[in-house]
Amino acid sequence: MPLTPQQIATLNAAADRIIPPDDESPGAVASGAAARLLAMLDGDLSVMQRDYAAFLTQLDLEAQVAFGAPFAELDAERQDALLSTFQPSAFFRLFAEHVHEHFWSSKAGMRLVGFEVRG
Amino acid sequence: MSEPKRYDVVIVGAGAGGGVAANVLTAAGKRVLLLERGRWLTFAETGRDHLRNQRMSLYGHNAGPSADHPRVVEAPNGQTRVVLPWQDGYQANAAAVGGGTPVYGGQAWRFHPKDFRMATTYGVPEGSSLADWPISYDDLAPYYEAVEHALGVCGDAGAMTHLPPYRRDYPMPPLPLTRPGAIHRRGAAALGWPTLPVPLAINSMPFDGRPACIRCQHCVGFMCPVDAKNGAHNTFITRAIASGKCDLVTDAMVERVLMRDGHATGVSYFDANDHRAVVEAEVVVLAAGAVETARLLLHSGFTNDNIGRNLQGHVYVGAVGLFEEEVYDGLGPGVTTATTRWSHDNDGVIGGGMLADDFIVLPAIFWKRYLPPGAPRWGLAAKHWMRDHYRRCSEIKGPIQDIPSPNARVTLDPSVKDRWGIPVARLSGTTHPESIRTAQFLHAKAVEWLKASGAIEVWGEPPQAPFLSGGQHQAGTCRMGDDPRTSVVDPQCRVHGTDNLYIADGSVHVTNGGFNPFLTIMALAYRTAEGIAQRW
Ligand SMILES: Cc1cc2nc3c(=O)[nH]c(=O)nc-3n(C[C@H](O)[C@H](O)[C@H](O)COP(=O)(O)OP(=O)(O)OC[C@H]3O[C@@H](n4cnc5c(N)ncnc54)[C@H](O)[C@@H]3O)c2cc1C
Ligand code: SF4
């Protein structure tokens, strides 16, 4: 089953805390990394779609319990606080890796570290 | 089925060894058929996907084999799992016209004279199948030279002081030094370790009608944007075809060697439309790579117990150094400087290996494989860590000479078959534990070198336990020897008990040297093909 709009919003918000935007460079969403991860959940990573859905729903549930709002609507500080409680979970680490893979292979990620493609 | 076609020689696999054999045999006037399960690759098609390439295949790769070629991996506890070519444990090399060479790094090393004499030099550790080659460095030297000049290798023969003097220098000088290369040369000099420019199958100047390297950032794992990297595909194979005497069939999956009374009559294969075809030939040459050549022999009914044993590649060691200043200069291919100081004669360990700086490491690969323990893994801290460290890091790494084990093995899986109905290769066993001791020794040398070069922090651990090594450097499964009880092919690389079946790929290596293997594979294929041309 494809992710629901709310799950997608949660994924985007969480990805932007894995690689936050700052003055200097875009984060996971603006770099296109989150979109590529979403596309992969319909492709190479489709076997993980269900685990992703469960993780994102859980994240939202915890957000509601702790702060009374869905994850995507929390401020960055609260989002980070919630994500920190997920840090020991293997799935959180996997999610973070997926975001990193797509960010460091994006134009923005390469530019940030000074990997310049010449030729 | 139509009347089978007849050739003088049919070669299975258009890789490093098969490509050289095709060129040498057509030059000698033979009519050759080259059968390759992969295809011609183009730069446009193989692309520059940082997550799907032959250097990091997280979600697939760019140069084959396809999902039609699964294998089975058997864990030490006997549990098995089916793996796809880009998954852990598969021991993949590329599958295309040129085999691994269109996307390789092109490090063009000759083996060390002692690499051919491992048992005599070190004795045979318990449980290992360490042995001498039946031929020596001197037997192979003229063929190394022939390949260096026919393929196009840049380097400095005068700096190869660990080898007997070359008769001819390389056809091209080394590429200019990079910033990290210069730093590592100073570091080695401070330690008193001699260094040398890494010989590369890359044009440091225009060569053979193709241009010089433009120092791009995507060398190893990718095709060259200007065709300045020399592999079997753009040299030996194009020449064989240009001779008018070689037919190349791609998408051709060879099923069996057809045998009658110790005589190979030809092979059967499935074409691009999955139709089975038979070709007849005077001589059959297998060059399908170490795993697939063993699989083919086993599926063709060969029963020599040595077939498929002694699978070996290289246990790699490496360490990352962090420098005060930026060391990255973005000049590809990146590998420039090696030491062979620790290839042999090391106290308390068997053999050793070459150490060198590395190809340019893509940011995504750096993130996946080069982070120090304790580096932040998410948030602004992680993002800024990469920003502040990527260009200040440099690696030293190298292949140690595997100490072979007869239990590291290719067999036919009893139940899993590919889509043509051929039993897939099952991989089991591990390298001998002595390989790990040598790896730990060489790792300490990599750390020492980085520190001498000025690294303020060094990280990266050596392997702790034996594992199965094969992969891109796979070799050894049909080893050469005089005695059919302990080997698969004779010193001419002809399969024992046959009169016209030869092997011309990494399978025949008795040991795999403490160096990247392709030049040795090509030199041996050259020698084997010359022998075939003389005899048949
Ligand atoms: C990314 C990368 C980097 C590398 N860098 C280096 C380097 O710097 N230096 C170095 O020395 N080596 C390097 N290598 C390794 C090098 O490419 C291999 O050692 C070499 O290609 C092996 O030669 P081979 O002839 O044994 O087999 P291959 O070159 O693997 O050729 C075998 C061919 O047979 C085909 N085949 C297999 N089974 C069948 C069948 N049943 N029917 C038809 N065709 C079949 C395969 O598709 C393949 O094309 C690298 C490899 C890769 C992938
Ligand atoms: S570094 Fe040079 S040889 Fe390698 S791919 Fe780039 S341009 Fe080609």
PDB file of N, CA, C and O in Angstrom, chain A residues 17-22 24-26 40 44-45 80 83-84 87 92 97-98 100-105 110 112-119, chain B residues 48 50-52 56 58-59 214-218 225 328-331 360-364 367-368 377-380 382-384 386-387 390-391:
ATOM      1  N   ARG A  17      15.040  16.712   9.537  1.00  0.00           N
ATOM      2  CA  ARG A  17      15.788  16.754  10.802  1.00  0.00           C
ATOM      3  C   ARG A  17      17.033  15.867  10.717  1.00  0.00           C
ATOM      4  O   ARG A  17      18.010  16.094  11.428  1.00  0.00           O
ATOM      5  N   ILE A  18      17.014  14.846   9.862  1.00  0.00           N
ATOM      6  CA  ILE A  18      18.226  14.027   9.650  1.00  0.00           C
ATOM      7  C   ILE A  18      19.272  14.892   8.957  1.00  0.00           C
ATOM      8  O   ILE A  18      20.429  14.957   9.367  1.00  0.00           O
ATOM      9  N   ILE A  19      18.870  15.568   7.881  1.00  0.00           N
ATOM     10  CA  ILE A  19      19.731  16.564   7.216  1.00  0.00           C
ATOM     11  C   ILE A  19      18.959  17.870   7.221  1.00  0.00           C
ATOM     12  O   ILE A  19      18.202  18.171   6.288  1.00  0.00           O
ATOM     13  N   PRO A  20      19.154  18.691   8.236  1.00  0.00           N
ATOM     14  CA  PRO A  20      18.400  19.943   8.302  1.00  0.00           C
ATOM     15  C   PRO A  20      18.921  20.963   7.287  1.00  0.00           C
ATOM     16  O   PRO A  20      20.117  20.982   6.993  1.00  0.00           O
ATOM     17  N   PRO A  21      18.014  21.788   6.787  1.00  0.00           N
ATOM     18  CA  PRO A  21      18.483  22.918   5.976  1.00  0.00           C
ATOM     19  C   PRO A  21      19.184  23.920   6.894  1.00  0.00           C
ATOM     20  O   PRO A  21      18.887  23.971   8.086  1.00  0.00           O
ATOM     21  N   ASP A  22      20.122  24.668   6.378  1.00  0.00           N
ATOM     22  CA  ASP A  22      20.685  25.785   7.140  1.00  0.00           C
ATOM     23  C   ASP A  22      20.999  26.906   6.161  1.00  0.00           C
ATOM     24  O   ASP A  22      20.702  26.796   4.973  1.00  0.00           O
ATOM     25  N   GLU A  24      23.454  27.829   4.745  1.00  0.00           N
ATOM     26  CA  GLU A  24      24.456  27.557   3.712  1.00  0.00           C
ATOM     27  C   GLU A  24      23.935  26.628   2.624  1.00  0.00           C
ATOM     28  O   GLU A  24      24.339  26.725   1.469  1.00  0.00           O
ATOM     29  N   SER A  25      23.076  25.681   3.005  1.00  0.00           N
ATOM     30  CA  SER A  25      22.710  24.661   2.017  1.00  0.00           C
ATOM     31  C   SER A  25      21.365  24.042   2.353  1.00  0.00           C
ATOM     32  O   SER A  25      20.922  24.073   3.500  1.00  0.00           O
ATOM     33  N   PRO A  26      20.708  23.474   1.332  1.00  0.00           N
ATOM     34  CA  PRO A  26      19.397  22.863   1.548  1.00  0.00           C
ATOM     35  C   PRO A  26      19.489  21.621   2.430  1.00  0.00           C
ATOM     36  O   PRO A  26      20.565  21.040   2.602  1.00  0.00           O
ATOM     37  N   MET A  40      11.833   5.605  -4.100  1.00  0.00           N
ATOM     38  CA  MET A  40      12.378   4.251  -3.938  1.00  0.00           C
ATOM     39  C   MET A  40      11.446   3.337  -3.164  1.00  0.00           C
ATOM     40  O   MET A  40      11.491   2.116  -3.307  1.00  0.00           O
ATOM     41  N   ASP A  44      12.960   0.192  -5.686  1.00  0.00           N
ATOM     42  CA  ASP A  44      13.925  -0.739  -5.100  1.00  0.00           C
ATOM     43  C   ASP A  44      13.649  -1.068  -3.636  1.00  0.00           C
ATOM     44  O   ASP A  44      14.064  -2.104  -3.139  1.00  0.00           O
ATOM     45  N   LEU A  45      13.006  -0.143  -2.915  1.00  0.00           N
ATOM     46  CA  LEU A  45      12.772  -0.374  -1.486  1.00  0.00           C
ATOM     47  C   LEU A  45      11.312  -0.719  -1.194  1.00  0.00           C
ATOM     48  O   LEU A  45      10.865  -0.608  -0.043  1.00  0.00           O
ATOM     49  N   ASP A  80      13.259  17.047  17.082  1.00  0.00           N
ATOM     50  CA  ASP A  80      14.541  16.430  17.448  1.00  0.00           C
ATOM     51  C   ASP A  80      14.422  15.645  18.746  1.00  0.00           C
ATOM     52  O   ASP A  80      14.994  14.561  18.888  1.00  0.00           O
ATOM     53  N   LEU A  83      12.723  12.423  17.892  1.00  0.00           N
ATOM     54  CA  LEU A  83      13.597  11.527  17.112  1.00  0.00           C
ATOM     55  C   LEU A  83      14.687  10.928  17.996  1.00  0.00           C
ATOM     56  O   LEU A  83      15.079   9.774  17.825  1.00  0.00           O
ATOM     57  N   SER A  84      15.155  11.720  18.973  1.00  0.00           N
ATOM     58  CA  SER A  84      16.188  11.196  19.876  1.00  0.00           C
ATOM     59  C   SER A  84      15.694   9.973  20.629  1.00  0.00           C
ATOM     60  O   SER A  84      16.473   9.057  20.904  1.00  0.00           O
ATOM     61  N   GLN A  87      16.273   7.042  18.559  1.00  0.00           N
ATOM     62  CA  GLN A  87      17.646   6.797  18.114  1.00  0.00           C
ATOM     63  C   GLN A  87      18.127   5.367  18.330  1.00  0.00           C
ATOM     64  O   GLN A  87      18.832   4.844  17.477  1.00  0.00           O
ATOM     65  N   PHE A  92      15.092   3.373  12.882  1.00  0.00           N
ATOM     66  CA  PHE A  92      15.456   4.792  12.798  1.00  0.00           C
ATOM     67  C   PHE A  92      16.820   4.955  12.131  1.00  0.00           C
ATOM     68  O   PHE A  92      17.019   5.808  11.265  1.00  0.00           O
ATOM     69  N   GLU A  97      20.094   6.407   7.428  1.00  0.00           N
ATOM     70  CA  GLU A  97      21.037   6.015   6.375  1.00  0.00           C
ATOM     71  C   GLU A  97      20.451   6.270   4.996  1.00  0.00           C
ATOM     72  O   GLU A  97      21.126   6.761   4.093  1.00  0.00           O
ATOM     73  N   HIS A  98      19.172   5.913   4.825  1.00  0.00           N
ATOM     74  CA  HIS A  98      18.540   6.138   3.522  1.00  0.00           C
ATOM     75  C   HIS A  98      18.570   7.622   3.159  1.00  0.00           C
ATOM     76  O   HIS A  98      18.847   7.994   2.019  1.00  0.00           O
ATOM     77  N   HIS A 100      20.675   9.886   4.272  1.00  0.00           N
ATOM     78  CA  HIS A 100      22.061  10.272   3.983  1.00  0.00           C
ATOM     79  C   HIS A 100      22.498   9.810   2.603  1.00  0.00           C
ATOM     80  O   HIS A 100      23.136  10.560   1.856  1.00  0.00           O
ATOM     81  N   GLU A 101      22.193   8.579   2.256  1.00  0.00           N
ATOM     82  CA  GLU A 101      22.593   8.062   0.937  1.00  0.00           C
ATOM     83  C   GLU A 101      22.122   9.003  -0.166  1.00  0.00           C
ATOM     84  O   GLU A 101      22.878   9.325  -1.084  1.00  0.00           O
ATOM     85  N   HIS A 102      20.870   9.426  -0.047  1.00  0.00           N
ATOM     86  CA  HIS A 102      20.324  10.264  -1.114  1.00  0.00           C
ATOM     87  C   HIS A 102      20.806  11.701  -1.027  1.00  0.00           C
ATOM     88  O   HIS A 102      20.932  12.376  -2.043  1.00  0.00           O
ATOM     89  N   PHE A 103      21.104  12.162   0.173  1.00  0.00           N
ATOM     90  CA  PHE A 103      21.608  13.526   0.271  1.00  0.00           C
ATOM     91  C   PHE A 103      23.039  13.620  -0.260  1.00  0.00           C
ATOM     92  O   PHE A 103      23.359  14.505  -1.059  1.00  0.00           O
ATOM     93  N   TRP A 104      23.899  12.705   0.136  1.00  0.00           N
ATOM     94  CA  TRP A 104      25.308  12.825  -0.268  1.00  0.00           C
ATOM     95  C   TRP A 104      25.524  12.465  -1.730  1.00  0.00           C
ATOM     96  O   TRP A 104      26.576  12.717  -2.284  1.00  0.00           O
ATOM     97  N   SER A 105      24.501  11.863  -2.347  1.00  0.00           N
ATOM     98  CA  SER A 105      24.600  11.633  -3.792  1.00  0.00           C
ATOM     99  C   SER A 105      23.809  12.686  -4.574  1.00  0.00           C
ATOM    100  O   SER A 105      23.687  12.593  -5.790  1.00  0.00           O
ATOM    101  N   MET A 110      26.894  17.032  -2.689  1.00  0.00           N
ATOM    102  CA  MET A 110      28.237  17.058  -3.286  1.00  0.00           C
ATOM    103  C   MET A 110      28.831  18.458  -3.185  1.00  0.00           C
ATOM    104  O   MET A 110      30.005  18.634  -2.866  1.00  0.00           O
ATOM    105  N   LEU A 112      28.154  20.735  -1.015  1.00  0.00           N
ATOM    106  CA  LEU A 112      28.467  21.088   0.371  1.00  0.00           C
ATOM    107  C   LEU A 112      29.861  20.609   0.783  1.00  0.00           C
ATOM    108  O   LEU A 112      30.581  21.311   1.487  1.00  0.00           O
ATOM    109  N   VAL A 113      30.243  19.411   0.370  1.00  0.00           N
ATOM    110  CA  VAL A 113      31.572  18.922   0.769  1.00  0.00           C
ATOM    111  C   VAL A 113      32.665  19.361  -0.207  1.00  0.00           C
ATOM    112  O   VAL A 113      33.848  19.095   0.017  1.00  0.00           O
ATOM    113  N   GLY A 114      32.265  20.010  -1.300  1.00  0.00           N
ATOM    114  CA  GLY A 114      33.274  20.457  -2.251  1.00  0.00           C
ATOM    115  C   GLY A 114      33.690  19.380  -3.226  1.00  0.00           C
ATOM    116  O   GLY A 114      34.802  19.395  -3.750  1.00  0.00           O
ATOM    117  N   PHE A 115      32.797  18.437  -3.477  1.00  0.00           N
ATOM    118  CA  PHE A 115      33.036  17.444  -4.532  1.00  0.00           C
ATOM    119  C   PHE A 115      32.503  18.036  -5.818  1.00  0.00           C
ATOM    120  O   PHE A 115      31.297  18.116  -6.021  1.00  0.00           O
ATOM    121  N   GLU A 116      33.425  18.478  -6.648  1.00  0.00           N
ATOM    122  CA  GLU A 116      33.034  19.191  -7.857  1.00  0.00           C
ATOM    123  C   GLU A 116      33.222  18.247  -9.039  1.00  0.00           C
ATOM    124  O   GLU A 116      34.281  17.645  -9.178  1.00  0.00           O
ATOM    125  N   VAL A 117      32.187  18.105  -9.859  1.00  0.00           N
ATOM    126  CA  VAL A 117      32.303  17.214 -11.014  1.00  0.00           C
ATOM    127  C   VAL A 117      32.888  17.980 -12.183  1.00  0.00           C
ATOM    128  O   VAL A 117      32.276  18.903 -12.702  1.00  0.00           O
ATOM    129  N   ARG A 118      34.093  17.612 -12.525  1.00  0.00           N
ATOM    130  CA  ARG A 118      34.753  18.204 -13.699  1.00  0.00           C
ATOM    131  C   ARG A 118      35.033  17.069 -14.672  1.00  0.00           C
ATOM    132  O   ARG A 118      35.734  16.141 -14.358  1.00  0.00           O
ATOM    133  N   GLY A 119      34.490  17.139 -15.856  1.00  0.00           N
ATOM    134  CA  GLY A 119      34.730  16.090 -16.859  1.00  0.00           C
ATOM    135  C   GLY A 119      33.904  14.857 -16.648  1.00  0.00           C
ATOM    136  O   GLY A 119      33.449  14.575 -15.573  1.00  0.00           O
TER     137      GLY A 119
ATOM    138  N   ARG B  48      26.465   7.671 -13.915  1.00  0.00           N
ATOM    139  CA  ARG B  48      27.233   8.040 -12.725  1.00  0.00           C
ATOM    140  C   ARG B  48      26.345   8.048 -11.492  1.00  0.00           C
ATOM    141  O   ARG B  48      26.341   8.998 -10.715  1.00  0.00           O
ATOM    142  N   HIS B  50      25.655   7.332  -7.956  1.00  0.00           N
ATOM    143  CA  HIS B  50      26.573   7.071  -6.842  1.00  0.00           C
ATOM    144  C   HIS B  50      26.113   5.917  -5.945  1.00  0.00           C
ATOM    145  O   HIS B  50      26.880   5.449  -5.113  1.00  0.00           O
ATOM    146  N   LEU B  51      24.875   5.505  -6.090  1.00  0.00           N
ATOM    147  CA  LEU B  51      24.374   4.410  -5.242  1.00  0.00           C
ATOM    148  C   LEU B  51      24.265   3.085  -6.002  1.00  0.00           C
ATOM    149  O   LEU B  51      23.981   2.056  -5.405  1.00  0.00           O
ATOM    150  N   ARG B  52      24.437   3.158  -7.316  1.00  0.00           N
ATOM    151  CA  ARG B  52      24.303   1.941  -8.147  1.00  0.00           C
ATOM    152  C   ARG B  52      25.446   1.882  -9.138  1.00  0.00           C
ATOM    153  O   ARG B  52      25.293   2.234 -10.299  1.00  0.00           O
ATOM    154  N   MET B  56      30.050   0.901  -5.432  1.00  0.00           N
ATOM    155  CA  MET B  56      29.085   0.752  -4.338  1.00  0.00           C
ATOM    156  C   MET B  56      27.728   0.389  -4.943  1.00  0.00           C
ATOM    157  O   MET B  56      27.084   1.213  -5.582  1.00  0.00           O
ATOM    158  N   LEU B  58      24.574  -0.355  -3.755  1.00  0.00           N
ATOM    159  CA  LEU B  58      23.557  -0.452  -2.696  1.00  0.00           C
ATOM    160  C   LEU B  58      22.235  -0.978  -3.235  1.00  0.00           C
ATOM    161  O   LEU B  58      21.565  -1.765  -2.586  1.00  0.00           O
ATOM    162  N   TYR B  59      21.860  -0.524  -4.430  1.00  0.00           N
ATOM    163  CA  TYR B  59      20.540  -0.900  -4.970  1.00  0.00           C
ATOM    164  C   TYR B  59      20.646  -1.418  -6.401  1.00  0.00           C
ATOM    165  O   TYR B  59      19.725  -1.266  -7.193  1.00  0.00           O
ATOM    166  N   ILE B 214      41.291  12.933 -18.623  1.00  0.00           N
ATOM    167  CA  ILE B 214      40.988  14.321 -18.269  1.00  0.00           C
ATOM    168  C   ILE B 214      40.833  14.507 -16.761  1.00  0.00           C
ATOM    169  O   ILE B 214      40.324  15.509 -16.291  1.00  0.00           O
ATOM    170  N   ARG B 215      41.294  13.512 -15.978  1.00  0.00           N
ATOM    171  CA  ARG B 215      41.332  13.609 -14.515  1.00  0.00           C
ATOM    172  C   ARG B 215      39.934  13.833 -13.920  1.00  0.00           C
ATOM    173  O   ARG B 215      39.738  14.715 -13.072  1.00  0.00           O
ATOM    174  N   CYS B 216      38.978  13.027 -14.355  1.00  0.00           N
ATOM    175  CA  CYS B 216      37.631  13.176 -13.813  1.00  0.00           C
ATOM    176  C   CYS B 216      37.544  12.515 -12.436  1.00  0.00           C
ATOM    177  O   CYS B 216      38.500  11.916 -11.957  1.00  0.00           O
ATOM    178  N   GLN B 217      36.400  12.597 -11.803  1.00  0.00           N
ATOM    179  CA  GLN B 217      36.262  12.140 -10.411  1.00  0.00           C
ATOM    180  C   GLN B 217      35.576  10.784 -10.305  1.00  0.00           C
ATOM    181  O   GLN B 217      35.329  10.283  -9.219  1.00  0.00           O
ATOM    182  N   HIS B 218      35.242  10.186 -11.454  1.00  0.00           N
ATOM    183  CA  HIS B 218      34.495   8.918 -11.446  1.00  0.00           C
ATOM    184  C   HIS B 218      35.261   7.876 -12.231  1.00  0.00           C
ATOM    185  O   HIS B 218      34.870   7.530 -13.337  1.00  0.00           O
ATOM    186  N   PRO B 225      34.584   8.811 -19.432  1.00  0.00           N
ATOM    187  CA  PRO B 225      33.836   9.711 -20.314  1.00  0.00           C
ATOM    188  C   PRO B 225      34.553   9.987 -21.632  1.00  0.00           C
ATOM    189  O   PRO B 225      33.903  10.367 -22.609  1.00  0.00           O
ATOM    190  N   TYR B 328      42.209  17.060  -0.277  1.00  0.00           N
ATOM    191  CA  TYR B 328      41.471  16.701  -1.485  1.00  0.00           C
ATOM    192  C   TYR B 328      41.754  17.717  -2.584  1.00  0.00           C
ATOM    193  O   TYR B 328      41.673  18.918  -2.352  1.00  0.00           O
ATOM    194  N   ASP B 329      42.095  17.234  -3.786  1.00  0.00           N
ATOM    195  CA  ASP B 329      42.236  18.181  -4.888  1.00  0.00           C
ATOM    196  C   ASP B 329      41.358  17.830  -6.084  1.00  0.00           C
ATOM    197  O   ASP B 329      41.414  18.516  -7.115  1.00  0.00           O
ATOM    198  N   GLY B 330      40.587  16.756  -5.961  1.00  0.00           N
ATOM    199  CA  GLY B 330      39.614  16.440  -7.002  1.00  0.00           C
ATOM    200  C   GLY B 330      40.218  15.957  -8.312  1.00  0.00           C
ATOM    201  O   GLY B 330      39.521  15.895  -9.319  1.00  0.00           O
ATOM    202  N   LEU B 331      41.504  15.618  -8.302  1.00  0.00           N
ATOM    203  CA  LEU B 331      42.129  15.167  -9.542  1.00  0.00           C
ATOM    204  C   LEU B 331      42.107  13.644  -9.639  1.00  0.00           C
ATOM    205  O   LEU B 331      42.790  12.944  -8.894  1.00  0.00           O
ATOM    206  N   ILE B 360      39.548   8.560  -5.979  1.00  0.00           N
ATOM    207  CA  ILE B 360      38.673   9.566  -5.374  1.00  0.00           C
ATOM    208  C   ILE B 360      37.463   8.865  -4.769  1.00  0.00           C
ATOM    209  O   ILE B 360      36.849   8.005  -5.403  1.00  0.00           O
ATOM    210  N   VAL B 361      37.157   9.208  -3.530  1.00  0.00           N
ATOM    211  CA  VAL B 361      36.038   8.566  -2.840  1.00  0.00           C
ATOM    212  C   VAL B 361      34.813   9.474  -2.968  1.00  0.00           C
ATOM    213  O   VAL B 361      34.850  10.631  -2.552  1.00  0.00           O
ATOM    214  N   LEU B 362      33.754   8.945  -3.552  1.00  0.00           N
ATOM    215  CA  LEU B 362      32.531   9.738  -3.716  1.00  0.00           C
ATOM    216  C   LEU B 362      31.958  10.067  -2.342  1.00  0.00           C
ATOM    217  O   LEU B 362      32.061   9.267  -1.410  1.00  0.00           O
ATOM    218  N   PRO B 363      31.315  11.237  -2.187  1.00  0.00           N
ATOM    219  CA  PRO B 363      30.780  11.610  -0.873  1.00  0.00           C
ATOM    220  C   PRO B 363      29.857  10.538  -0.270  1.00  0.00           C
ATOM    221  O   PRO B 363      29.940  10.257   0.929  1.00  0.00           O
ATOM    222  N   ALA B 364      29.003   9.935  -1.094  1.00  0.00           N
ATOM    223  CA  ALA B 364      28.085   8.920  -0.553  1.00  0.00           C
ATOM    224  C   ALA B 364      28.854   7.701  -0.055  1.00  0.00           C
ATOM    225  O   ALA B 364      28.495   7.092   0.961  1.00  0.00           O
ATOM    226  N   TRP B 367      30.470   8.588   3.225  1.00  0.00           N
ATOM    227  CA  TRP B 367      29.503   8.502   4.325  1.00  0.00           C
ATOM    228  C   TRP B 367      29.294   7.047   4.753  1.00  0.00           C
ATOM    229  O   TRP B 367      29.268   6.737   5.936  1.00  0.00           O
ATOM    230  N   LYS B 368      29.155   6.140   3.785  1.00  0.00           N
ATOM    231  CA  LYS B 368      28.830   4.759   4.124  1.00  0.00           C
ATOM    232  C   LYS B 368      30.014   4.002   4.714  1.00  0.00           C
ATOM    233  O   LYS B 368      29.845   3.104   5.520  1.00  0.00           O
ATOM    234  N   ARG B 377      25.612  10.848  13.493  1.00  0.00           N
ATOM    235  CA  ARG B 377      24.958  10.153  12.382  1.00  0.00           C
ATOM    236  C   ARG B 377      23.695  10.853  11.893  1.00  0.00           C
ATOM    237  O   ARG B 377      23.092  10.423  10.937  1.00  0.00           O
ATOM    238  N   TRP B 378      23.261  11.905  12.558  1.00  0.00           N
ATOM    239  CA  TRP B 378      22.128  12.664  12.007  1.00  0.00           C
ATOM    240  C   TRP B 378      22.105  14.063  12.590  1.00  0.00           C
ATOM    241  O   TRP B 378      22.788  14.352  13.574  1.00  0.00           O
ATOM    242  N   GLY B 379      21.320  14.931  11.948  1.00  0.00           N
ATOM    243  CA  GLY B 379      21.208  16.304  12.433  1.00  0.00           C
ATOM    244  C   GLY B 379      22.293  17.196  11.831  1.00  0.00           C
ATOM    245  O   GLY B 379      23.150  16.744  11.074  1.00  0.00           O
ATOM    246  N   LEU B 380      22.228  18.468  12.228  1.00  0.00           N
ATOM    247  CA  LEU B 380      23.202  19.430  11.702  1.00  0.00           C
ATOM    248  C   LEU B 380      24.629  19.013  11.998  1.00  0.00           C
ATOM    249  O   LEU B 380      25.538  19.237  11.200  1.00  0.00           O
ATOM    250  N   ALA B 382      25.898  16.069  11.986  1.00  0.00           N
ATOM    251  CA  ALA B 382      26.366  15.111  10.986  1.00  0.00           C
ATOM    252  C   ALA B 382      26.651  15.819   9.661  1.00  0.00           C
ATOM    253  O   ALA B 382      27.674  15.587   9.008  1.00  0.00           O
ATOM    254  N   LYS B 383      25.724  16.685   9.283  1.00  0.00           N
ATOM    255  CA  LYS B 383      25.886  17.412   8.022  1.00  0.00           C
ATOM    256  C   LYS B 383      27.176  18.239   8.053  1.00  0.00           C
ATOM    257  O   LYS B 383      27.972  18.229   7.112  1.00  0.00           O
ATOM    258  N   HIS B 384      27.398  18.927   9.169  1.00  0.00           N
ATOM    259  CA  HIS B 384      28.580  19.773   9.255  1.00  0.00           C
ATOM    260  C   HIS B 384      29.858  18.960   9.413  1.00  0.00           C
ATOM    261  O   HIS B 384      30.935  19.383   8.977  1.00  0.00           O
ATOM    262  N   MET B 386      30.517  16.216   7.853  1.00  0.00           N
ATOM    263  CA  MET B 386      30.918  15.902   6.476  1.00  0.00           C
ATOM    264  C   MET B 386      31.520  17.134   5.797  1.00  0.00           C
ATOM    265  O   MET B 386      32.550  17.055   5.126  1.00  0.00           O
ATOM    266  N   ARG B 387      30.849  18.269   5.969  1.00  0.00           N
ATOM    267  CA  ARG B 387      31.327  19.504   5.334  1.00  0.00           C
ATOM    268  C   ARG B 387      32.757  19.825   5.769  1.00  0.00           C
ATOM    269  O   ARG B 387      33.593  20.221   4.971  1.00  0.00           O
ATOM    270  N   TYR B 390      35.365  16.014   4.898  1.00  0.00           N
ATOM    271  CA  TYR B 390      35.520  15.254   3.641  1.00  0.00           C
ATOM    272  C   TYR B 390      36.820  15.593   2.915  1.00  0.00           C
ATOM    273  O   TYR B 390      37.571  14.727   2.509  1.00  0.00           O
ATOM    274  N   ARG B 391      37.101  16.869   2.795  1.00  0.00           N
ATOM    275  CA  ARG B 391      38.269  17.275   2.012  1.00  0.00           C
ATOM    276  C   ARG B 391      39.568  17.215   2.808  1.00  0.00           C
ATOM    277  O   ARG B 391      40.640  17.504   2.273  1.00  0.00           O
TER     278      ARG B 391
END
